[in-house]
Structures are given as C-alpha cells and as structure tokens.
C-alpha cells in the first residue's frame, strides 16, 4: 500500500486507476448514487485544528437551520430523485436529541428517503434516539489512525473528555447504522505509513461508506497557520489532488463493495474534472449540495469551497450532466451497501 502511495510513474498509476475502476464496476456497478447534502448548522463546540468551523474561529457568523427549512430541503431531495438526504453540522448541542428525532421522523414519513446523519461525536442516548426515529446511516471520519497525530489535531473537549472516533464507529454499527468514515489526505504530520494504515483500518472496520478528500488549509486554524509540525520531507504526504486519487483507488481495492464519494474537496482542487476523475478512479457516490444558498458560504470548513454560489437545482443539473458525460448513470433507490438491506 505504502509503495503505491509513493508511486509517481504515470504508466504504473494507469494500472492502479484501471484496477480500481474494474473493481468498482464489478462490486457496485455503473450507478452513481446521489446523496443530497444539507448543512444544517455551523455551530460547533470542537477545536479541530484543521476546520474553519472550530469554536475558536470567532469571526465566523453562525447559523442553525429551522425545522421547516430542513424539511423543505428533504422534499427537494425527493423531487430531484435523490435516494438519500444527508444532514451534516458542527458538533452543535443546540441541536437537541428530541428536536432532531422529530425532524428525522418527519423527513422519513414525508419522503421515505434514506437518512444519513453527520453531527459529530454525540452521546450514546442521542445516537440511539435518532436511529430509533429512523436514521439509517452515520458519517464520522476518524481523520487518522495514529493516536498521537489524532490528539494533536483533534483536542478533547471539557464536555466529552478524550475522543475516540474509532470506538464510536463500532458502536454505530452495533446500533444498526450503516457506518461511514474517512480521512483527509495530506494533513501536516501525516506520513505514508500512517496513511497506509488508515486504508487498512477502513477495511478492518468493515466500513459501509468511506470519504477521502484532500486537506485544504484554512488560514484561521492552527493547521492553516502552520502551527503544527510537518513530517520530514520524505515522509510527509502532500495534500494534492493526485495523492487523493491514489488513496481513492487503494480504498476501492481494499473495500470493494463500500460506497465511496467523489468529494467536494476534490472538486475544489479541480473544478473542471475532479469529480469525474474521482468517479473514474474508485468512487461511486456524489453529494449534491441542497443547503440554501444564503447559508452555504457560512459553512466554511475550508476556503474557496466548490459550489457555494449555485442553487440546489444548479448542483443537480451539473452533477447529472457530469455523471452521464463519463458513461455512468444516476442510481435509483436508497443505494445502501449491498449486504446492508435498507430499512
Ligand atoms: N462535525 C462533524 C464531524 O466533524 O464529523 C461533521 C462536519 S465536518 C466539517 C466534516 C469533515 O470535514 C470532517 O470529518 C473533516 O474530515 C472535513 N474537513 C474539515 N476541515 C477540513 C479541511 N480544512 N480540509 C478538508 N476537509 C476538512
Ligand atoms: Fe466541528 Fe466537525 Fe469542524 Fe471538528 S471537523 S470543528 S467537529 S465541524
């Protein structure tokens, strides 16, 4: 794995892209599943060293969508033919257990869509309540398999104490969620060995969904300000588009039947072709943005994020066009991992 991550020869890499594409076709087919993304709140109690939504970024104007706004986005997801709605936010305890459980129930009842949550490291009672209310999937990237690096980039909070996203992922699976995770590519301190172990951990955790995207520096964060150490020049993984394709392709080979998105972060590095190349090198999912345009720029995880001015309709048309242009077609139904029957 590590050797492939270090490979630079274009013709060797053609073999890697070809193998990932063949395995993708064999295990998950030519369908590209569309997951409508709603960024429901930008409030966050955490201080992740990489993320623009971190609590200490005090200049950022914060928002939390209303129940009606979220329901309206879910209806749009249904009307555009998406099989899934994804509700994502910072770790925001203004989103209470009951409030969100009611919204999950309402979305399920009105739209019948699969529901994915990505709301951070919430207490067990919340995860149980939301699963009972009808949520099907939960996304929580473990960000790195290296404990020292993790503690540097993801400090504990006084509310939750020491964080263990890997244990949480196991718990999510126990609760019957489809579990999704992933890492950023090229965070300062990430070595080739660590990244190879990350991919092996995707496989060992038997993840249902895996998101990998390039780390993009945000100037108002410790990582963006260069406050945390890089590994040595030979060991540090670069945060490039090219490296991200290698990780995507190896992830597909390690986890043949997982659902793997071609991420917005990849499209941010290459607006013209990033999504397509991701889909041609292992990915089988895209996540069109449904967040109302007035909120999009405020959900500033990293600067110059792709697709922040487009409406939900623009994103839908753009992605459908890109999918068809590479000879693939939009998926129908919930698009769950095959051995995970949709409930
Ligand atoms: N708060 C939830 C959480 O942390 O799981 C969900 C939202 S969080 C913004 C979603 C993901 O964005 C994180 O897991 C992280 O991998 C990614 N992310 C954050 N900052 C980033 C950056 N500067 N560049 C690329 N991806 C970033
Ligand atoms: Fe908050 Fe998630 Fe950003 Fe961490 S990555 S600061 S938990 S939004």
GROMACS .gro file of C-alpha atoms and ligand atoms in nm:
model
  378
    1UNK     CA    1   0.000   0.000   0.000
    2UNK     CA    2   0.276   0.239   0.100
    3UNK     CA    3   0.467   0.167  -0.217
    4UNK     CA    4   0.161   0.255  -0.424
    5UNK     CA    5   0.113   0.576  -0.229
    6UNK     CA    6   0.470   0.674  -0.320
    7UNK     CA    7   0.435   0.569  -0.686
    8UNK     CA    8   0.483   0.858  -0.931
    9UNK     CA    9   0.519   0.677  -1.260
   10UNK     CA   10   0.223   0.763  -1.484
   11UNK     CA   11   0.202   0.427  -1.662
   12UNK     CA   12   0.214   0.233  -1.333
   13UNK     CA   13  -0.058   0.457  -1.198
   14UNK     CA   14  -0.272   0.387  -1.506
   15UNK     CA   15  -0.276   0.026  -1.383
   16UNK     CA   16  -0.391   0.140  -1.041
   17UNK     CA   17  -0.671   0.356  -1.184
   18UNK     CA   18  -0.775   0.070  -1.414
   19UNK     CA   19  -0.781  -0.186  -1.132
   20UNK     CA   20  -0.986   0.043  -0.905
   21UNK     CA   21  -1.232   0.117  -1.185
   22UNK     CA   22  -1.272  -0.252  -1.268
   23UNK     CA   23  -1.331  -0.348  -0.903
   24UNK     CA   24  -1.578  -0.061  -0.867
   25UNK     CA   25  -1.772  -0.182  -1.172
   26UNK     CA   26  -1.770  -0.545  -1.057
   27UNK     CA   27  -1.884  -0.478  -0.699
   28UNK     CA   28  -2.105  -0.168  -0.712
   29UNK     CA   29  -2.179  -0.127  -1.083
   30UNK     CA   30  -2.207   0.181  -1.302
   31UNK     CA   31  -2.472   0.355  -1.095
   32UNK     CA   32  -2.367   0.675  -0.922
   33UNK     CA   33  -2.573   0.734  -0.609
   34UNK     CA   34  -2.676   1.089  -0.528
   35UNK     CA   35  -2.690   1.192  -0.163
   36UNK     CA   36  -2.845   1.535  -0.108
   37UNK     CA   37  -2.634   1.723   0.147
   38UNK     CA   38  -2.795   1.968   0.389
   39UNK     CA   39  -2.553   2.156   0.613
   40UNK     CA   40  -2.800   2.213   0.895
   41UNK     CA   41  -2.581   2.409   1.141
   42UNK     CA   42  -2.238   2.570   1.152
   43UNK     CA   43  -2.223   2.595   1.533
   44UNK     CA   44  -1.953   2.373   1.681
   45UNK     CA   45  -1.806   2.317   2.027
   46UNK     CA   46  -1.492   2.146   1.896
   47UNK     CA   47  -1.148   2.289   1.825
   48UNK     CA   48  -1.033   2.062   1.542
   49UNK     CA   49  -0.704   2.210   1.429
   50UNK     CA   50  -0.795   2.178   1.059
   51UNK     CA   51  -1.152   2.304   1.036
   52UNK     CA   52  -1.290   2.653   0.975
   53UNK     CA   53  -1.600   2.580   1.186
   54UNK     CA   54  -1.392   2.528   1.503
   55UNK     CA   55  -1.532   2.707   1.810
   56UNK     CA   56  -1.235   2.942   1.832
   57UNK     CA   57  -1.299   3.087   1.486
   58UNK     CA   58  -1.494   3.369   1.646
   59UNK     CA   59  -1.534   3.594   1.340
   60UNK     CA   60  -1.748   3.337   1.164
   61UNK     CA   61  -2.119   3.416   1.152
   62UNK     CA   62  -2.302   3.101   1.268
   63UNK     CA   63  -2.644   2.968   1.164
   64UNK     CA   64  -2.876   2.682   1.251
   65UNK     CA   65  -3.149   2.592   1.002
   66UNK     CA   66  -3.509   2.572   1.118
   67UNK     CA   67  -3.716   2.256   1.108
   68UNK     CA   68  -3.918   2.393   0.815
   69UNK     CA   69  -3.605   2.480   0.620
   70UNK     CA   70  -3.465   2.128   0.671
   71UNK     CA   71  -3.792   1.965   0.571
   72UNK     CA   72  -3.807   2.179   0.259
   73UNK     CA   73  -3.457   2.061   0.159
   74UNK     CA   74  -3.559   1.698   0.216
   75UNK     CA   75  -3.860   1.748  -0.014
   76UNK     CA   76  -3.626   1.889  -0.277
   77UNK     CA   77  -3.404   1.580  -0.242
   78UNK     CA   78  -3.708   1.361  -0.306
   79UNK     CA   79  -3.822   1.576  -0.600
   80UNK     CA   80  -3.477   1.566  -0.765
   81UNK     CA   81  -3.485   1.185  -0.738
   82UNK     CA   82  -3.204   1.152  -0.480
   83UNK     CA   83  -3.229   0.836  -0.269
   84UNK     CA   84  -3.075   0.984   0.045
   85UNK     CA   85  -3.070   1.305   0.243
   86UNK     CA   86  -2.757   1.376   0.450
   87UNK     CA   87  -2.786   1.613   0.745
   88UNK     CA   88  -2.446   1.745   0.845
   89UNK     CA   89  -2.336   2.003   1.103
   90UNK     CA   90  -2.072   2.105   1.351
   91UNK     CA   91  -2.098   1.937   1.690
   92UNK     CA   92  -2.387   2.157   1.795
   93UNK     CA   93  -2.573   2.084   2.120
   94UNK     CA   94  -2.829   2.346   2.015
   95UNK     CA   95  -2.940   2.051   1.802
   96UNK     CA   96  -3.113   1.861   2.078
   97UNK     CA   97  -3.192   1.491   2.086
   98UNK     CA   98  -3.570   1.535   2.066
   99UNK     CA   99  -3.568   1.821   1.815
  100UNK     CA  100  -3.364   1.620   1.567
  101UNK     CA  101  -3.552   1.293   1.637
  102UNK     CA  102  -3.875   1.474   1.544
  103UNK     CA  103  -3.720   1.603   1.222
  104UNK     CA  104  -3.587   1.256   1.133
  105UNK     CA  105  -3.937   1.111   1.186
  106UNK     CA  106  -4.097   1.386   0.976
  107UNK     CA  107  -3.846   1.350   0.690
  108UNK     CA  108  -3.893   0.974   0.688
  109UNK     CA  109  -4.271   0.998   0.694
  110UNK     CA  110  -4.294   1.262   0.421
  111UNK     CA  111  -4.021   1.148   0.184
  112UNK     CA  112  -3.933   0.786   0.263
  113UNK     CA  113  -3.569   0.873   0.184
  114UNK     CA  114  -3.270   0.706   0.347
  115UNK     CA  115  -3.138   0.941   0.615
  116UNK     CA  116  -2.769   0.992   0.687
  117UNK     CA  117  -2.651   1.194   0.987
  118UNK     CA  118  -2.309   1.353   1.031
  119UNK     CA  119  -2.333   1.555   1.350
  120UNK     CA  120  -2.008   1.474   1.532
  121UNK     CA  121  -1.940   1.275   1.849
  122UNK     CA  122  -2.279   1.278   2.011
  123UNK     CA  123  -2.366   1.088   2.333
  124UNK     CA  124  -2.499   0.734   2.306
  125UNK     CA  125  -2.853   0.839   2.404
  126UNK     CA  126  -2.868   1.074   2.105
  127UNK     CA  127  -2.741   0.811   1.861
  128UNK     CA  128  -2.995   0.559   1.994
  129UNK     CA  129  -3.283   0.807   1.974
  130UNK     CA  130  -3.203   0.909   1.617
  131UNK     CA  131  -3.163   0.551   1.500
  132UNK     CA  132  -3.499   0.466   1.661
  133UNK     CA  133  -3.653   0.767   1.489
  134UNK     CA  134  -3.547   0.628   1.151
  135UNK     CA  135  -3.194   0.746   1.071
  136UNK     CA  136  -3.014   0.484   0.862
  137UNK     CA  137  -2.652   0.594   0.837
  138UNK     CA  138  -2.394   0.795   1.027
  139UNK     CA  139  -2.077   0.956   0.892
  140UNK     CA  140  -1.787   1.016   1.128
  141UNK     CA  141  -1.438   1.036   0.982
  142UNK     CA  142  -1.171   0.902   1.218
  143UNK     CA  143  -0.934   1.151   1.046
  144UNK     CA  144  -0.621   0.946   1.126
  145UNK     CA  145  -0.546   0.603   1.271
  146UNK     CA  146  -0.241   0.743   1.453
  147UNK     CA  147  -0.331   0.823   1.813
  148UNK     CA  148  -0.059   1.090   1.863
  149UNK     CA  149  -0.148   1.273   1.546
  150UNK     CA  150  -0.517   1.245   1.630
  151UNK     CA  151  -0.469   1.403   1.972
  152UNK     CA  152  -0.273   1.688   1.813
  153UNK     CA  153  -0.536   1.773   1.552
  154UNK     CA  154  -0.848   1.682   1.748
  155UNK     CA  155  -0.818   1.803   2.109
  156UNK     CA  156  -1.060   1.672   2.372
  157UNK     CA  157  -1.348   1.893   2.492
  158UNK     CA  158  -1.440   1.951   2.855
  159UNK     CA  159  -1.788   1.820   2.775
  160UNK     CA  160  -1.688   1.487   2.618
  161UNK     CA  161  -1.339   1.421   2.752
  162UNK     CA  162  -1.099   1.210   2.546
  163UNK     CA  163  -1.229   1.147   2.197
  164UNK     CA  164  -1.234   0.802   2.038
  165UNK     CA  165  -1.398   0.809   1.698
  166UNK     CA  166  -1.294   0.451   1.620
  167UNK     CA  167  -1.485   0.321   1.925
  168UNK     CA  168  -1.782   0.535   1.822
  169UNK     CA  169  -1.785   0.384   1.474
  170UNK     CA  170  -1.803   0.036   1.625
  171UNK     CA  171  -2.093   0.150   1.843
  172UNK     CA  172  -2.275   0.299   1.543
  173UNK     CA  173  -2.257  -0.037   1.368
  174UNK     CA  174  -2.390  -0.212   1.680
  175UNK     CA  175  -2.686   0.024   1.676
  176UNK     CA  176  -2.765  -0.081   1.320
  177UNK     CA  177  -2.644   0.230   1.142
  178UNK     CA  178  -2.451   0.195   0.820
  179UNK     CA  179  -2.122   0.343   0.931
  180UNK     CA  180  -1.916   0.583   0.723
  181UNK     CA  181  -1.574   0.719   0.797
  182UNK     CA  182  -1.265   0.852   0.624
  183UNK     CA  183  -0.964   1.078   0.642
  184UNK     CA  184  -0.820   1.392   0.488
  185UNK     CA  185  -0.520   1.344   0.264
  186UNK     CA  186  -0.208   1.545   0.343
  187UNK     CA  187  -0.268   1.689   0.690
  188UNK     CA  188   0.060   1.811   0.842
  189UNK     CA  189   0.218   1.518   1.028
  190UNK     CA  190   0.051   1.250   0.812
  191UNK     CA  191   0.320   1.010   0.688
  192UNK     CA  192   0.292   0.750   0.413
  193UNK     CA  193   0.298   0.476   0.676
  194UNK     CA  194   0.014   0.635   0.872
  195UNK     CA  195  -0.194   0.682   0.557
  196UNK     CA  196  -0.140   0.319   0.451
  197UNK     CA  197  -0.258   0.214   0.797
  198UNK     CA  198  -0.563   0.438   0.763
  199UNK     CA  199  -0.666   0.249   0.448
  200UNK     CA  200  -0.607  -0.086   0.620
  201UNK     CA  201  -0.828   0.035   0.906
  202UNK     CA  202  -1.110   0.119   0.659
  203UNK     CA  203  -1.102  -0.249   0.568
  204UNK     CA  204  -1.065  -0.379   0.925
  205UNK     CA  205  -1.362  -0.172   1.044
  206UNK     CA  206  -1.566  -0.311   0.753
  207UNK     CA  207  -1.698   0.037   0.679
  208UNK     CA  208  -2.009   0.083   0.467
  209UNK     CA  209  -1.907   0.428   0.340
  210UNK     CA  210  -1.564   0.587   0.309
  211UNK     CA  211  -1.497   0.954   0.231
  212UNK     CA  212  -1.147   1.073   0.146
  213UNK     CA  213  -1.063   1.424   0.031
  214UNK     CA  214  -0.756   1.648   0.025
  215UNK     CA  215  -0.682   1.857   0.332
  216UNK     CA  216  -0.730   2.222   0.232
  217UNK     CA  217  -0.562   2.475   0.463
  218UNK     CA  218  -0.789   2.730   0.629
  219UNK     CA  219  -0.596   3.042   0.738
  220UNK     CA  220  -0.797   3.082   1.062
  221UNK     CA  221  -0.697   2.741   1.200
  222UNK     CA  222  -0.380   2.611   1.371
  223UNK     CA  223  -0.304   2.379   1.076
  224UNK     CA  224  -0.365   2.660   0.828
  225UNK     CA  225  -0.132   2.889   1.022
  226UNK     CA  226   0.142   2.624   1.016
  227UNK     CA  227   0.141   2.582   1.396
  228UNK     CA  228   0.162   2.202   1.392
  229UNK     CA  229   0.469   2.016   1.267
  230UNK     CA  230   0.501   1.853   0.926
  231UNK     CA  231   0.668   1.513   0.897
  232UNK     CA  232   1.011   1.505   0.728
  233UNK     CA  233   1.013   1.582   0.358
  234UNK     CA  234   1.041   1.214   0.263
  235UNK     CA  235   0.761   1.104   0.494
  236UNK     CA  236   0.505   1.386   0.473
  237UNK     CA  237   0.208   1.305   0.246
  238UNK     CA  238   0.129   1.603   0.018
  239UNK     CA  239  -0.228   1.736   0.017
  240UNK     CA  240  -0.261   1.714  -0.360
  241UNK     CA  241  -0.533   1.609  -0.599
  242UNK     CA  242  -0.301   1.340  -0.739
  243UNK     CA  243  -0.238   1.185  -0.396
  244UNK     CA  244  -0.612   1.187  -0.326
  245UNK     CA  245  -0.677   0.976  -0.639
  246UNK     CA  246  -0.422   0.721  -0.519
  247UNK     CA  247  -0.597   0.699  -0.182
  248UNK     CA  248  -0.937   0.669  -0.351
  249UNK     CA  249  -0.818   0.391  -0.579
  250UNK     CA  250  -0.647   0.196  -0.298
  251UNK     CA  251  -0.955   0.240  -0.080
  252UNK     CA  252  -1.170   0.084  -0.353
  253UNK     CA  253  -0.930  -0.210  -0.381
  254UNK     CA  254  -0.924  -0.258  -0.003
  255UNK     CA  255  -1.302  -0.218   0.039
  256UNK     CA  256  -1.455  -0.337  -0.290
  257UNK     CA  257  -1.824  -0.301  -0.205
  258UNK     CA  258  -1.817   0.018   0.004
  259UNK     CA  259  -1.994   0.335  -0.103
  260UNK     CA  260  -1.723   0.590  -0.179
  261UNK     CA  261  -1.798   0.954  -0.273
  262UNK     CA  262  -1.607   1.173  -0.512
  263UNK     CA  263  -1.584   1.461  -0.266
  264UNK     CA  264  -1.643   1.836  -0.285
  265UNK     CA  265  -1.289   1.891  -0.155
  266UNK     CA  266  -1.160   1.712  -0.465
  267UNK     CA  267  -1.383   1.928  -0.685
  268UNK     CA  268  -1.244   2.233  -0.503
  269UNK     CA  269  -0.891   2.145  -0.620
  270UNK     CA  270  -1.004   2.070  -0.975
  271UNK     CA  271  -1.342   2.221  -1.056
  272UNK     CA  272  -1.326   2.117  -1.420
  273UNK     CA  273  -1.260   1.746  -1.370
  274UNK     CA  274  -1.204   1.649  -1.006
  275UNK     CA  275  -1.543   1.485  -0.955
  276UNK     CA  276  -1.524   1.288  -1.281
  277UNK     CA  277  -1.170   1.166  -1.218
  278UNK     CA  278  -1.274   1.059  -0.867
  279UNK     CA  279  -1.563   0.860  -1.017
  280UNK     CA  280  -1.326   0.701  -1.269
  281UNK     CA  281  -1.071   0.603  -1.004
  282UNK     CA  282  -1.286   0.424  -0.750
  283UNK     CA  283  -1.577   0.644  -0.639
  284UNK     CA  284  -1.947   0.563  -0.692
  285UNK     CA  285  -2.128   0.839  -0.499
  286UNK     CA  286  -2.169   1.217  -0.529
  287UNK     CA  287  -2.321   1.453  -0.276
  288UNK     CA  288  -2.505   1.742  -0.444
  289UNK     CA  289  -2.549   2.034  -0.207
  290UNK     CA  290  -2.906   2.122  -0.103
  291UNK     CA  291  -2.814   2.379   0.162
  292UNK     CA  292  -2.999   2.707   0.097
  293UNK     CA  293  -2.761   2.943  -0.086
  294UNK     CA  294  -2.781   3.205   0.193
  295UNK     CA  295  -2.607   2.962   0.432
  296UNK     CA  296  -2.354   2.795   0.204
  297UNK     CA  297  -2.070   3.044   0.235
  298UNK     CA  298  -2.110   3.036   0.615
  299UNK     CA  299  -2.038   2.662   0.626
  300UNK     CA  300  -1.676   2.743   0.557
  301UNK     CA  301  -1.482   2.430   0.652
  302UNK     CA  302  -1.205   2.548   0.417
  303UNK     CA  303  -1.175   2.847   0.182
  304UNK     CA  304  -1.292   2.863  -0.179
  305UNK     CA  305  -1.514   2.557  -0.136
  306UNK     CA  306  -1.669   2.446  -0.465
  307UNK     CA  307  -2.039   2.501  -0.537
  308UNK     CA  308  -2.120   2.769  -0.278
  309UNK     CA  309  -2.300   3.006  -0.515
  310UNK     CA  310  -2.503   2.752  -0.709
  311UNK     CA  311  -2.863   2.672  -0.621
  312UNK     CA  312  -2.978   2.318  -0.539
  313UNK     CA  313  -3.118   2.292  -0.893
  314UNK     CA  314  -2.786   2.401  -1.047
  315UNK     CA  315  -2.599   2.135  -0.844
  316UNK     CA  316  -2.845   1.868  -0.952
  317UNK     CA  317  -2.818   1.954  -1.324
  318UNK     CA  318  -2.441   1.991  -1.309
  319UNK     CA  319  -2.382   1.654  -1.140
  320UNK     CA  320  -2.628   1.463  -1.359
  321UNK     CA  321  -2.451   1.607  -1.665
  322UNK     CA  322  -2.109   1.507  -1.532
  323UNK     CA  323  -2.228   1.152  -1.449
  324UNK     CA  324  -2.373   1.098  -1.796
  325UNK     CA  325  -2.071   1.251  -1.969
  326UNK     CA  326  -1.850   0.972  -1.836
  327UNK     CA  327  -2.093   0.699  -1.944
  328UNK     CA  328  -2.236   0.629  -1.598
  329UNK     CA  329  -2.594   0.677  -1.480
  330UNK     CA  330  -2.767   0.806  -1.167
  331UNK     CA  331  -2.857   0.539  -0.913
  332UNK     CA  332  -3.212   0.465  -0.810
  333UNK     CA  333  -3.339   0.386  -0.461
  334UNK     CA  334  -3.150   0.429  -0.136
  335UNK     CA  335  -2.817   0.299  -0.267
  336UNK     CA  336  -2.723   0.118   0.052
  337UNK     CA  337  -2.424  -0.111   0.067
  338UNK     CA  338  -2.538  -0.440  -0.086
  339UNK     CA  339  -2.523  -0.660   0.222
  340UNK     CA  340  -2.696  -0.392   0.427
  341UNK     CA  341  -3.068  -0.414   0.348
  342UNK     CA  342  -3.233  -0.075   0.363
  343UNK     CA  343  -3.489  -0.045   0.642
  344LIG     N1  344  -1.874   1.800   1.261
  344LIG     C1  345  -1.886   1.673   1.200
  344LIG     C2  346  -1.759   1.595   1.213
  344LIG     O1  347  -1.657   1.652   1.245
  344LIG     O2  348  -1.765   1.473   1.188
  344LIG     C3  349  -1.928   1.681   1.054
  344LIG     C4  350  -1.884   1.802   0.980
  344LIG     S1  351  -1.708   1.813   0.950
  344LIG     C5  352  -1.696   1.971   0.879
  344LIG     C6  353  -1.690   1.700   0.811
  344LIG     C7  354  -1.549   1.669   0.767
  344LIG     O3  355  -1.491   1.782   0.704
  344LIG     C8  356  -1.450   1.633   0.873
  344LIG     O4  357  -1.464   1.500   0.914
  344LIG     C9  358  -1.316   1.661   0.804
  344LIG     O5  359  -1.256   1.542   0.755
  344LIG    C10  360  -1.354   1.754   0.689
  344LIG     N2  361  -1.276   1.878   0.696
  344LIG    C11  362  -1.270   1.964   0.798
  344LIG     N3  363  -1.178   2.061   0.774
  344LIG    C12  364  -1.125   2.034   0.653
  344LIG    C13  365  -1.023   2.096   0.574
  344LIG     N4  366  -0.959   2.205   0.615
  344LIG     N5  367  -0.992   2.040   0.454
  344LIG    C14  368  -1.058   1.930   0.410
  344LIG     N6  369  -1.154   1.867   0.481
  344LIG    C15  370  -1.188   1.918   0.601
  345LIG    FE1  371  -1.656   2.090   1.438
  345LIG    FE2  372  -1.659   1.880   1.267
  345LIG    FE3  373  -1.519   2.106   1.211
  345LIG    FE4  374  -1.434   1.945   1.407
  345LIG     S1  375  -1.449   1.893   1.184
  345LIG     S2  376  -1.450   2.171   1.418
  345LIG     S3  377  -1.630   1.873   1.491
  345LIG     S4  378  -1.739   2.086   1.228
   0.00000   0.00000   0.00000
